[in-house]
XYZ file of C-alpha atoms in Angstrom:
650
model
C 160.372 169.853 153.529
C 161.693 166.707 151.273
C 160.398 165.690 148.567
C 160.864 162.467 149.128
C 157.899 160.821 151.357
C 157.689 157.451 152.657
C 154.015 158.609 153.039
C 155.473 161.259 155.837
C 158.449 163.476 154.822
C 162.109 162.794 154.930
C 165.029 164.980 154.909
C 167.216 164.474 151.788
C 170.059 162.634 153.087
C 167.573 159.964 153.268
C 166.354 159.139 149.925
C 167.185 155.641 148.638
C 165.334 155.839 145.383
C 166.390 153.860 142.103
C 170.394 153.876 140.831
C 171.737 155.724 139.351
C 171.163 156.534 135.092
C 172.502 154.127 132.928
C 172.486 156.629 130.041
C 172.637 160.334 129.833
C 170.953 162.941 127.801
C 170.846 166.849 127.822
C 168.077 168.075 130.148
C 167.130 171.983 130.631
C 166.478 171.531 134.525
C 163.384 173.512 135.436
C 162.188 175.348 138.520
C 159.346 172.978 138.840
C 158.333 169.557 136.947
C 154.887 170.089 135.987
C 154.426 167.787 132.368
C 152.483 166.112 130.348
C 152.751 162.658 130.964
C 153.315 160.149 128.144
C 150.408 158.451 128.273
C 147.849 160.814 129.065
C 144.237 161.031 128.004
C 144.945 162.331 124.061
C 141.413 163.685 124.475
C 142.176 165.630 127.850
C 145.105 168.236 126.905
C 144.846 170.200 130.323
C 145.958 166.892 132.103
C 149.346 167.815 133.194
C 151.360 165.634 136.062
C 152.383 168.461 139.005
C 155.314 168.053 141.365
C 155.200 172.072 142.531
C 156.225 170.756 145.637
C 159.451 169.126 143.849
C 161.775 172.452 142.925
C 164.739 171.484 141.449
C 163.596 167.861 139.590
C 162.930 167.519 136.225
C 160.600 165.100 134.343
C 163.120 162.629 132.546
C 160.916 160.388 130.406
C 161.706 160.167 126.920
C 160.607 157.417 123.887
C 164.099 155.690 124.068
C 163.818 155.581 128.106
C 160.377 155.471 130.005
C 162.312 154.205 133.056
C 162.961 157.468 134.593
C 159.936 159.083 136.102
C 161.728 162.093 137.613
C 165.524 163.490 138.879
C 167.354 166.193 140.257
C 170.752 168.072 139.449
C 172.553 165.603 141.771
C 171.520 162.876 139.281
C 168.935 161.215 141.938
C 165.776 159.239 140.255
C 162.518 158.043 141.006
C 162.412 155.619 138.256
C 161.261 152.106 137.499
C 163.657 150.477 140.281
C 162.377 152.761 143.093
C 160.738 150.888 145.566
C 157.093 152.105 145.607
C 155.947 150.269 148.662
C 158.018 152.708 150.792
C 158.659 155.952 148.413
C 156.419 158.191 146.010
C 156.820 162.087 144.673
C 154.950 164.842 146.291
C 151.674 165.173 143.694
C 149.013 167.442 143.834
C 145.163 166.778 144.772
C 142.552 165.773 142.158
C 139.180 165.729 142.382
C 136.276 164.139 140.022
C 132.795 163.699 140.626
C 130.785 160.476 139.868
C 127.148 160.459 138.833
C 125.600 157.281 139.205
C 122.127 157.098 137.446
C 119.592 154.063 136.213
C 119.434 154.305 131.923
C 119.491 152.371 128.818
C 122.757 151.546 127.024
C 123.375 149.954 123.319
C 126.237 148.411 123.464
C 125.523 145.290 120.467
C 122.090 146.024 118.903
C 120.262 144.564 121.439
C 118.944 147.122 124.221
C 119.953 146.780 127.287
C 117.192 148.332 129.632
C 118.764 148.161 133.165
C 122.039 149.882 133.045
C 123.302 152.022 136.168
C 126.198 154.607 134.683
C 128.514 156.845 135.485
C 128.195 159.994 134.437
C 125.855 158.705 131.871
C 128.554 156.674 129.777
C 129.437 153.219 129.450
C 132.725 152.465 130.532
C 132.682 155.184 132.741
C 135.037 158.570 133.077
C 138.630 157.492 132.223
C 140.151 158.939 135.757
C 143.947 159.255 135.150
C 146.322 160.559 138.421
C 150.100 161.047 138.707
C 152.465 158.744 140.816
C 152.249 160.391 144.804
C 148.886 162.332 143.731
C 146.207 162.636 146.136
C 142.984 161.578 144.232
C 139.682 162.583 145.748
C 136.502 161.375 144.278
C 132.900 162.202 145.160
C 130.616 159.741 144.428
C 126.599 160.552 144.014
C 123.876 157.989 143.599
C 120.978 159.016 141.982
C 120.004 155.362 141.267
C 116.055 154.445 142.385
C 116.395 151.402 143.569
C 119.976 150.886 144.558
C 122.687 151.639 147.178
C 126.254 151.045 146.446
C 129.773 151.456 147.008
C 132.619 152.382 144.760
C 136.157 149.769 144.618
C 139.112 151.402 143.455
C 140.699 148.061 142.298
C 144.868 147.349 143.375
C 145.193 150.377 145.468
C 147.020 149.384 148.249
C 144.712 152.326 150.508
C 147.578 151.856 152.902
C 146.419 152.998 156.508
C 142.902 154.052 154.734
C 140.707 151.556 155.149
C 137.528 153.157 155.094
C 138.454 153.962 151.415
C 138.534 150.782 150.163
C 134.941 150.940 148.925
C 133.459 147.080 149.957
C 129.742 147.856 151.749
C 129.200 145.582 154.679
C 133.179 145.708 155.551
C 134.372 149.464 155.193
C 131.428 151.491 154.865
C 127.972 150.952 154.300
C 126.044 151.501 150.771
C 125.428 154.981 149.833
C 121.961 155.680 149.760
C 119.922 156.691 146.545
C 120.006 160.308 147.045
C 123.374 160.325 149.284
C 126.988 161.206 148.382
C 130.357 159.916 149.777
C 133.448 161.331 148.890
C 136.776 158.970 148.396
C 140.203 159.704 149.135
C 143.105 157.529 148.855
C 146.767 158.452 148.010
C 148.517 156.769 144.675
C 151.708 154.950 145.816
C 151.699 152.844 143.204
C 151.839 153.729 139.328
C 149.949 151.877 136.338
C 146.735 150.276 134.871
C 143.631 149.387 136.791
C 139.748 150.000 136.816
C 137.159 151.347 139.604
C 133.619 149.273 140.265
C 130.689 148.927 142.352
C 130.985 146.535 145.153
C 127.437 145.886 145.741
C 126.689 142.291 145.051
C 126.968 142.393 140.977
C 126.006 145.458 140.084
C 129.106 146.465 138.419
C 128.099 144.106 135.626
C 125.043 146.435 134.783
C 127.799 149.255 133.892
C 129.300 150.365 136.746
C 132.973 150.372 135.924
C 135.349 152.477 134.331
C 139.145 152.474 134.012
C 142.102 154.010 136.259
C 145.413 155.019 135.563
C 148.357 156.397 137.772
C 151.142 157.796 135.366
C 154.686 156.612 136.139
C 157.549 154.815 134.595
C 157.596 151.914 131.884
C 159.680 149.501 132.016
C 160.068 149.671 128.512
C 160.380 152.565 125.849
C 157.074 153.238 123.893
C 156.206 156.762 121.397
C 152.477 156.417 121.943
C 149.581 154.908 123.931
C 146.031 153.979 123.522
C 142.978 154.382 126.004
C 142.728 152.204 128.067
C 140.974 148.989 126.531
C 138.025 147.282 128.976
C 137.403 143.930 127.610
C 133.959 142.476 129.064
C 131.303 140.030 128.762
C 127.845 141.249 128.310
C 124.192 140.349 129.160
C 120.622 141.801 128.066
C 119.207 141.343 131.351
C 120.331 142.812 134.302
C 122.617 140.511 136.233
C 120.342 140.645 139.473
C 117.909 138.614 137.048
C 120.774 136.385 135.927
C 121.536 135.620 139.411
C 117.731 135.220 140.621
C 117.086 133.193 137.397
C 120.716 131.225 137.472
C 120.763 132.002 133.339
C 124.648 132.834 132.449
C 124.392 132.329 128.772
C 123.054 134.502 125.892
C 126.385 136.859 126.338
C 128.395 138.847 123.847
C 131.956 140.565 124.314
C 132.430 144.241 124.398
C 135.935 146.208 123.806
C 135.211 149.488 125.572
C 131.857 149.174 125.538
C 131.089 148.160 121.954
C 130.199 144.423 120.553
C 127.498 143.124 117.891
C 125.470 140.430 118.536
C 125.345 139.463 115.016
C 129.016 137.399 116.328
C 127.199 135.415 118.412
C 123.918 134.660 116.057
C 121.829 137.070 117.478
C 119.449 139.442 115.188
C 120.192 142.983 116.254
C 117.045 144.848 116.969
C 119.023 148.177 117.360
C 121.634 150.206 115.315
C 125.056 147.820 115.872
C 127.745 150.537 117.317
C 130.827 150.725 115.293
C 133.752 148.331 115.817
C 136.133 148.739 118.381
C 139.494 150.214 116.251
C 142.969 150.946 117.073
C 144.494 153.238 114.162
C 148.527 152.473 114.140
C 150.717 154.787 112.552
C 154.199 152.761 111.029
C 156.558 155.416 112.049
C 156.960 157.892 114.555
C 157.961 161.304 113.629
C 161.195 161.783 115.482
C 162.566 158.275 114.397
C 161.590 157.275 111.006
C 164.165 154.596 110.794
C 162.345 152.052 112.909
C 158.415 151.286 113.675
C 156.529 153.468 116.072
C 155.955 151.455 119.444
C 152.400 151.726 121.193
C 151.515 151.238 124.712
C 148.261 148.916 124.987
C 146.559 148.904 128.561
C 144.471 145.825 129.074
C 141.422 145.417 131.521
C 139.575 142.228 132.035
C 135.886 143.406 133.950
C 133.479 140.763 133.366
C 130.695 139.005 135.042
C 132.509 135.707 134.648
C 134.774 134.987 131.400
C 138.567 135.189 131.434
C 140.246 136.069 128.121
C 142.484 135.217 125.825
C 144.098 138.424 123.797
C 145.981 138.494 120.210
C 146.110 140.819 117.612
C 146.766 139.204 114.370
C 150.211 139.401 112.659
C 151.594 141.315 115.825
C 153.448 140.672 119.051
C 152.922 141.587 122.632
C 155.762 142.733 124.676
C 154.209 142.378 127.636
C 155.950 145.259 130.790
C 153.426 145.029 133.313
C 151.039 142.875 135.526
C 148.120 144.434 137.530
C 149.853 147.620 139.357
C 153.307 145.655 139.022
C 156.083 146.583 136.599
C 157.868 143.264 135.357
C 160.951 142.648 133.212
C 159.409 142.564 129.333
C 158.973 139.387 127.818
C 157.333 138.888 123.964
C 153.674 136.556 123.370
C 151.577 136.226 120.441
C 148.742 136.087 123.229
C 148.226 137.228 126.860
C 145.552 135.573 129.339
C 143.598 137.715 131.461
C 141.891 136.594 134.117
C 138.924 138.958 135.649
C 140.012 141.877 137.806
C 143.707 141.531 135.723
C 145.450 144.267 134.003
C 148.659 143.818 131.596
C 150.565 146.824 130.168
C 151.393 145.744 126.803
C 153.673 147.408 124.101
C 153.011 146.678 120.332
C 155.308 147.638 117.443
C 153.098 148.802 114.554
C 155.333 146.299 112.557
C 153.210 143.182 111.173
C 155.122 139.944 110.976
C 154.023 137.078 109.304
C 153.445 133.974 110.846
C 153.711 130.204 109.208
C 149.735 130.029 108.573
C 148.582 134.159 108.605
C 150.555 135.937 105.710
C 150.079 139.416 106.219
C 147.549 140.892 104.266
C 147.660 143.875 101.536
C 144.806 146.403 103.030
C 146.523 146.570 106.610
C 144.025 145.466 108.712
C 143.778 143.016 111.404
C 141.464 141.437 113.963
C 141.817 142.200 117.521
C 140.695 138.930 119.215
C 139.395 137.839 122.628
C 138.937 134.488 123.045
C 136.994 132.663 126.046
C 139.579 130.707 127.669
C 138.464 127.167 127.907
C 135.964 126.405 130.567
C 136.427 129.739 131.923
C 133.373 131.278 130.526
C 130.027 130.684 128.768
C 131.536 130.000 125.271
C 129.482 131.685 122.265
C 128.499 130.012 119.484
C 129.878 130.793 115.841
C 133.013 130.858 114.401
C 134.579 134.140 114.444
C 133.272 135.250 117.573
C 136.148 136.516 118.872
C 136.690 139.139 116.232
C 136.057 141.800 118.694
C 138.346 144.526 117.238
C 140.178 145.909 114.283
C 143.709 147.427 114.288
C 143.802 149.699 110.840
C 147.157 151.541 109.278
C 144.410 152.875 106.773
C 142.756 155.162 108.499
C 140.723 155.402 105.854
C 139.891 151.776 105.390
C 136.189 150.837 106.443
C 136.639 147.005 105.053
C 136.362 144.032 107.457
C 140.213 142.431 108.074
C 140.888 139.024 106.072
C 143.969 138.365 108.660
C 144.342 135.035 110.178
C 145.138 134.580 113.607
C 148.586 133.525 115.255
C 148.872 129.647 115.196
C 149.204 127.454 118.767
C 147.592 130.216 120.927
C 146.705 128.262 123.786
C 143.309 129.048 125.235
C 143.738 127.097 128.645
C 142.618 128.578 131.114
C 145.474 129.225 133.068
C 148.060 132.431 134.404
C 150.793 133.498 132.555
C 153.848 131.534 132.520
C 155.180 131.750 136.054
C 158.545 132.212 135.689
C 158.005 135.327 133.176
C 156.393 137.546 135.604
C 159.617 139.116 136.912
C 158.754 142.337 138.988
C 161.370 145.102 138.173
C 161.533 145.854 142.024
C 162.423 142.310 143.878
C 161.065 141.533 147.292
C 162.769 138.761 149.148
C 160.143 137.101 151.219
C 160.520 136.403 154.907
C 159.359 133.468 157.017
C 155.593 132.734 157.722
C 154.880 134.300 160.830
C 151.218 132.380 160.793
C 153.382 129.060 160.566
C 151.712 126.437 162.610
C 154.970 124.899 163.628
C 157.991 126.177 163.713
C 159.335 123.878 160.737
C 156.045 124.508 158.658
C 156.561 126.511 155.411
C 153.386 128.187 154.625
C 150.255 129.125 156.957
C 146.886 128.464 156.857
C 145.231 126.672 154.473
C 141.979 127.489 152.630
C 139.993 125.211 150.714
C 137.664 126.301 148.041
C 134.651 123.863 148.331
C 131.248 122.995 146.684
C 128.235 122.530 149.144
C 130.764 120.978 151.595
C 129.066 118.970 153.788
C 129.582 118.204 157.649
C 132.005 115.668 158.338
C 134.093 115.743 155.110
C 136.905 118.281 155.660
C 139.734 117.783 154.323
C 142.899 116.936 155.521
C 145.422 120.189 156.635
C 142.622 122.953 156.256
C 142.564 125.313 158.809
C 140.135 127.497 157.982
C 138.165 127.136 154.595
C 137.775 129.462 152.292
C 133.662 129.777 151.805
C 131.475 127.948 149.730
C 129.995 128.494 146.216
C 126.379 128.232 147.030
C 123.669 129.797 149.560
C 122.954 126.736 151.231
C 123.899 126.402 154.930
C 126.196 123.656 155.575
C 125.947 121.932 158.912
C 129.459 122.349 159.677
C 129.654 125.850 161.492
C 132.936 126.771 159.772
C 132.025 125.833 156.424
C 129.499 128.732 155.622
C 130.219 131.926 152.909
C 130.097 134.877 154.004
C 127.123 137.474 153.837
C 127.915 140.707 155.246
C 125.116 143.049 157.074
C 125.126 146.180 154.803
C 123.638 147.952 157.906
C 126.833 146.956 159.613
C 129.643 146.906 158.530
C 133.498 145.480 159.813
C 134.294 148.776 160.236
C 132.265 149.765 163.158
C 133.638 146.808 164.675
C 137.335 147.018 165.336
C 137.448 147.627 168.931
C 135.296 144.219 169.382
C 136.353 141.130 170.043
C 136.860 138.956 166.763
C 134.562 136.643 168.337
C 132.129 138.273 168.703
C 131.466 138.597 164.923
C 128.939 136.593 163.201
C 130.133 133.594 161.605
C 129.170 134.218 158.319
C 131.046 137.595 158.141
C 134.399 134.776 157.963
C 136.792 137.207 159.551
C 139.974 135.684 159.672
C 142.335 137.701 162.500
C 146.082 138.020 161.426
C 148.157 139.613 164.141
C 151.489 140.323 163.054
C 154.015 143.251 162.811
C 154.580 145.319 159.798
C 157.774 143.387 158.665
C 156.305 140.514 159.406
C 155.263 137.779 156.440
C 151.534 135.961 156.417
C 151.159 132.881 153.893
C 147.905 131.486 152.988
C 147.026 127.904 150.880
C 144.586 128.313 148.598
C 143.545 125.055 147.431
C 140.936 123.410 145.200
C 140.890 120.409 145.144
C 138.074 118.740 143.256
C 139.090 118.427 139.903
C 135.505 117.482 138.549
C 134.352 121.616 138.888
C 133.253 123.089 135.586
C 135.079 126.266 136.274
C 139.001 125.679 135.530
C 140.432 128.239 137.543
C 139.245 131.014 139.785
C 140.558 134.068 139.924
C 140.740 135.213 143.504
C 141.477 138.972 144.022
C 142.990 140.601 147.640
C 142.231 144.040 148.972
C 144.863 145.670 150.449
C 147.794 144.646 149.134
C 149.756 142.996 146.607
C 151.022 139.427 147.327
C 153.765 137.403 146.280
C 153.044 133.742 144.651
C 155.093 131.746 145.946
C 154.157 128.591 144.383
C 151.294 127.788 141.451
C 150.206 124.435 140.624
C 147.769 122.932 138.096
C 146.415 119.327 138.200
C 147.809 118.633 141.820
C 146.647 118.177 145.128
C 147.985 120.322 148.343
C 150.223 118.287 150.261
C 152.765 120.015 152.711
C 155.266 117.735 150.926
C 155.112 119.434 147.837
C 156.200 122.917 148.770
C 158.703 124.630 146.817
C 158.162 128.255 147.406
C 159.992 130.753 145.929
C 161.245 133.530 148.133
C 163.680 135.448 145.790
C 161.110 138.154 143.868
C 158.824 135.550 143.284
C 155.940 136.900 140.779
C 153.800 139.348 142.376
C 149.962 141.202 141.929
C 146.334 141.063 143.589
C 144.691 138.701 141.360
C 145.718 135.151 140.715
C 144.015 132.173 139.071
C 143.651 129.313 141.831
C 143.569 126.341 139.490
C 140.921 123.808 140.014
C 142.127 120.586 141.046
C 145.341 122.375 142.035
C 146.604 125.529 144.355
C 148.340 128.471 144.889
C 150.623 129.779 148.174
C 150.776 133.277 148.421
C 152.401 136.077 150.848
C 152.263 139.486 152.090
C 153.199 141.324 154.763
C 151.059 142.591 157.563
C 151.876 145.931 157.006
C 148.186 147.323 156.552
C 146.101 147.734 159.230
C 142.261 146.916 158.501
C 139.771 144.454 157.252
C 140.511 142.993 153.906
C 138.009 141.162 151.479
C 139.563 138.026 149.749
C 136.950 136.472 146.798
C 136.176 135.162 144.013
C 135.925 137.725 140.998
C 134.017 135.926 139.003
C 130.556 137.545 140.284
C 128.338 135.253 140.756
C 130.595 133.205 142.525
C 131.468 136.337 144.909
C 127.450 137.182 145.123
C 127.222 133.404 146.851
C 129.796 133.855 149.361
C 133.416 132.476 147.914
C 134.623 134.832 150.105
C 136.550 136.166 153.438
C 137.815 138.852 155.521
C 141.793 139.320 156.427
C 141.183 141.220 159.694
C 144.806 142.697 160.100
C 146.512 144.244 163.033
C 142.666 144.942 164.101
C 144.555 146.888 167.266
C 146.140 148.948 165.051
C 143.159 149.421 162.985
C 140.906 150.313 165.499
C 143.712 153.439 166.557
C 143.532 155.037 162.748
C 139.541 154.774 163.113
C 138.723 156.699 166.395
C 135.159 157.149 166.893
C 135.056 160.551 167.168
C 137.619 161.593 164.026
C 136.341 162.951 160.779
C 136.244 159.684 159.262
C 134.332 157.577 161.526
C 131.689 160.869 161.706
C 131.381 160.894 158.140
C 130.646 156.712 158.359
C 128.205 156.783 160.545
C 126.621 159.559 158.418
C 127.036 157.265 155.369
C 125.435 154.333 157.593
C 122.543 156.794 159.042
C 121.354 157.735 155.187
C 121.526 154.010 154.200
C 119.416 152.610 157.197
C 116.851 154.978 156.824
C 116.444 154.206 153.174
C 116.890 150.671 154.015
C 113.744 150.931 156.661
C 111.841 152.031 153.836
C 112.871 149.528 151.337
C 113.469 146.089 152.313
C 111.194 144.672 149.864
C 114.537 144.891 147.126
C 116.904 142.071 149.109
C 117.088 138.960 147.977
C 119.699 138.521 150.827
C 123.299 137.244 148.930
C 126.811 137.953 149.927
C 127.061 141.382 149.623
C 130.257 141.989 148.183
């Protein structure tokens, strides 16, 4: 058996990995790579990355050269250039158990009554896998009042749809009482989070983060936990979204805040800041400043960030589960559902207006980026965290923040998102015409009335409130929890209920589908939305602020154009994205900001249904175990209808 898989097994003549080492360095080649990866859990010392199944390769990572994952005697690598889409180690099988229960939570000094948890903690259980590990998660709900379903966010799930975790498309909600056990295999490598999918729930506490060790695509001696930035409400945000009351929020960093930031009285014990503690030197190599890898998590209800540290700058290596070429910021923007792997010298430079100051401490900051967000009162507010050298230090920092941060609400800078591994994109096989460059088009629209679509949609996108439209096509989309997508694929697409908004792509597996994503009125408060795609990663072709769609003003770009799974769609503006229909299933498309998701922005990819519907026989362990899932829920559901106010879904 190889051990090389292109999620199968391939004998080793066949193993186009990364090139060849650029550098060399004495390695005592094991029987067996079984390691500690560099960026493991420092509180979890039994976590160990296990390639049994690899004899004769040897872990090659090292502080001057976190490129190389793992290689042989004949000199062969899976490292930072090896195309993930198509190759990953052999790993081993995890397993973790979730515990979803109803509890209180103090995250600011103000009580927060209506938290659901996992495993009793807010964020939830840092899970951490290797690259080509085999992750297997049981989830429990011993919530009262509650189903859900459990997102594991970026994983491609590649031929496993009914792991993707979205209630009303791949599985329905697990019951209060019920279990449901996830398994999905990790082709890709890097920073992410898991969340409930069940309407907004995950902004009551149900999120945690994810990591899949693999290569850097730059050197680093030390990493932090994972940081989950978030905004944060009193009040359940069921309440928020019966009442339609978004304000009164603070900002947590890993579940900590104080509402004292944001003129609030605390009526509870305020936790203790959020704090990095930064070491100047590493051991090994006194000679130059130690180098710490940051992993950054935006999962909020609806506020995109802006992120600085005073005095410091951001090499910035990664974007969502992509590895990029490294480029420097004083500042990175993270939209909601976006991850950037970040790598800080613990060197403090001064800037031209923040000297750097004596006691060696220094505000972590989070800004709300402009009009993307409820923005708290008070100066200061975004003072979230502290980055110390004195570990003894207990003082507030005096340091100033970075001058000409931009808050706009907006991506980061197109052309620096260089993925290490390029993809050369291939014509639109959804092409109207045969001289069209992109696809369809979908419009994002506000209470879009009958008789005013606009010119070149083809399909729209959904709308951003509950109210029927009298335009059959122009309706967001409310899945049946009771019945979901996925007990649908050998049906005719339509045959499905118009406000599930399954769009069918039927294409091959090298083949490319485009899709416009447009919005076009300029006069919405919300500056940019940041619209997040199951299933895959997708190239961005083209990203445009303050400008309307016109076919005439596509310039795509097809040589490894920036890729991830969530991009901001600028309002008044759009984006043109790609990916290729190389994953059979149904595939939610929305809105991450949740309220905006809970009213239906919103659709399904239905992809290769025919090919779908073959993986998901009715009478394999998989579709069993669904209609199980599904039995549970409706006879809960029978019993409870009374809970439903009746929104999306998702």
């Amino acid at each position: 058996m190889s051990p090389v898989s292109e999620y199968g097994f391939h004998h080793p003549a066949q193993r186009p990995l990364g090139p060849p080492p650029t550098h060399t360095h004495e390695l005592d080649y094991g029987h067996y790579p079984i390691f500690r990866p560099p960026a493991a859990n420092p509180g979890d010392h039994d976590f160990v990355c296990d390639y049994s199944a690899m004899e004769g390769w040897f872990p090659c990572s090292i502080p001057e050269n976190r490129e190389c994952w793992l290689r042989n005697k004949e000199g062969q690598e899976f490292n930072i250039h090896t195309n993930y889409e198509k190759f990953a180690p052999i790993g081993i099988t995890r397993h973790y158990t979730l515990n979803i229960t109803d509890g209180a939570f103090n995250a600011d000094g103000q009580p927060f009554k209506t938290a659901k948890l996992f495993n009793e903690s807010y964020p939830g259980p840092w899970l951490e896998a290797c690259w080509g590990d085999t992750v297997n998660i049981t989830v429990i709900n011993n919530m009262s009042e509650n189903g859900t379903s459990i997102h594991w966010h970026g994983i491609r799930q590649n031929q496993t749809m009914d792991m993707d975790g979205v209630n009303g498309i791949t599985q329905c909600p697990i019951a209060p009482g019920q279990n449901f056990t996830y398994s999905f295999k990790t082709t890709q490598y890097g920073t992410s989070w898991y969340h409930s999918h069940y309407s907004v729930q995950y902004a009551d506490g149900l999120q945690g983060p994810l990591t899949i060790h693999g290569p850097s695509s730059a050197p680093f001696d030390a990493s932090k936990r994972p940081l989950l930035m978030t905004d944060w409400s009193h009040n359940s945000a069921f309440q928020l979204l019966f009442n339609r009351n978004w304000g009164n929020k603070t900002i947590l960093l890993n579940g900590a805040g104080n509402v004292s930031h944001y003129g609030y009285t605390p009526t509870l014990k305020v936790p203790d800041n959020y704090v990095l503690h930064f070491n100047k030197t590493p051991t090994d190599k006194p000679t130059r400043p130690k180098r710490y890898l940051l992993r950054l998590i935006n999962t909020s209800f609806d506020s995109t960030f802006v992120f600085s540290i005073d005095n410091h700058w951001l090499q910035i290596v990664s974007a969502d589960f992509v590895p990029i070429e490294p480029y420097y910021n004083t500042s990175v923007l993270i939209g909601i559902g976006q991850r950037y792997n970040v790598i800080v010298e613990a060197n403090p430079l001064a800037g031209d207006d923040n000297p750097i100051p004596e006691d060696g401490n220094f505000w972590i900051r989070t800004w709300i980026a402009d009009n993307c967000g409820i923005q708290p009162g008070g100066a200061g507010y975004e003072e979230t965290g502290i980055l110390r050298y004195d570990n003894t230090s207990t003082s507030d920092p005096t340091s100033r923040p970075w001058t000409r941060i931009s808050k706009a609400c907006s991506d980061e800078t197109y052309s620096s998102l260089r993925p290490k591994i390029p993809w050369y994109v291939g014509p639109a096989a959804n092409a109207k015409k045969a001289d069209d460059l992109a696809g369809e088009q979908f419009n994002v629209t506000f209470d879009r009335t009958a008789g005013t679509r606009p010119e070149f949609v083809d399909y729209p996108l959904a709308l951003f409130s509950m109210q029927e439209s009298a335009d059959p096509d122009f309706r967001p989309l409310q899945i049946n929890y009771s019945d979901p997508v996925m007990m649908h694929l050998d049906s005719h697409v339509n045959t499905f209920p118009r406000k599930w908004v399954v769009i069918p792509e039927d294409y091959t597996e090298e083949q490319w589908v485009y899709l416009v994503l447009t919005m076009e009125d300029s006069s919405i408060a919300t500056r940019a939305h940041p619209i997040h795609l199951h299933g895959h990663d997708f190239a961005l072709l083209q990203q445009e602020e303050n400008q309307e769609y016109h076919p005439s003003r596509l310039n795509l770009t097809l040589d490894n154009p920036p890729r991830r799974d969530v991009v901001l769609l600028p309002t008044g503006g759009f984006v043109v994205i790609a990916f290729k229909a190389d994953n059979p299933g149904s595939w939610l498309m929305h809105c991450h900001i949740a309220r905006h998701a809970s009213e239906g922005l919103a659709l399904q990819i239905l992809e290769r249904q025919s090919d779908a519907n073959k993986l998901f026989p009715w009478d394999s362990p998989n579709m069993i175990e669904a209609n199980r899932v599904c039995d549970d829920w409706k006879s809960w559901h029978e019993e409870h209808e009374d809970l439903f106010e009746g929104d999306s879904g998702i």
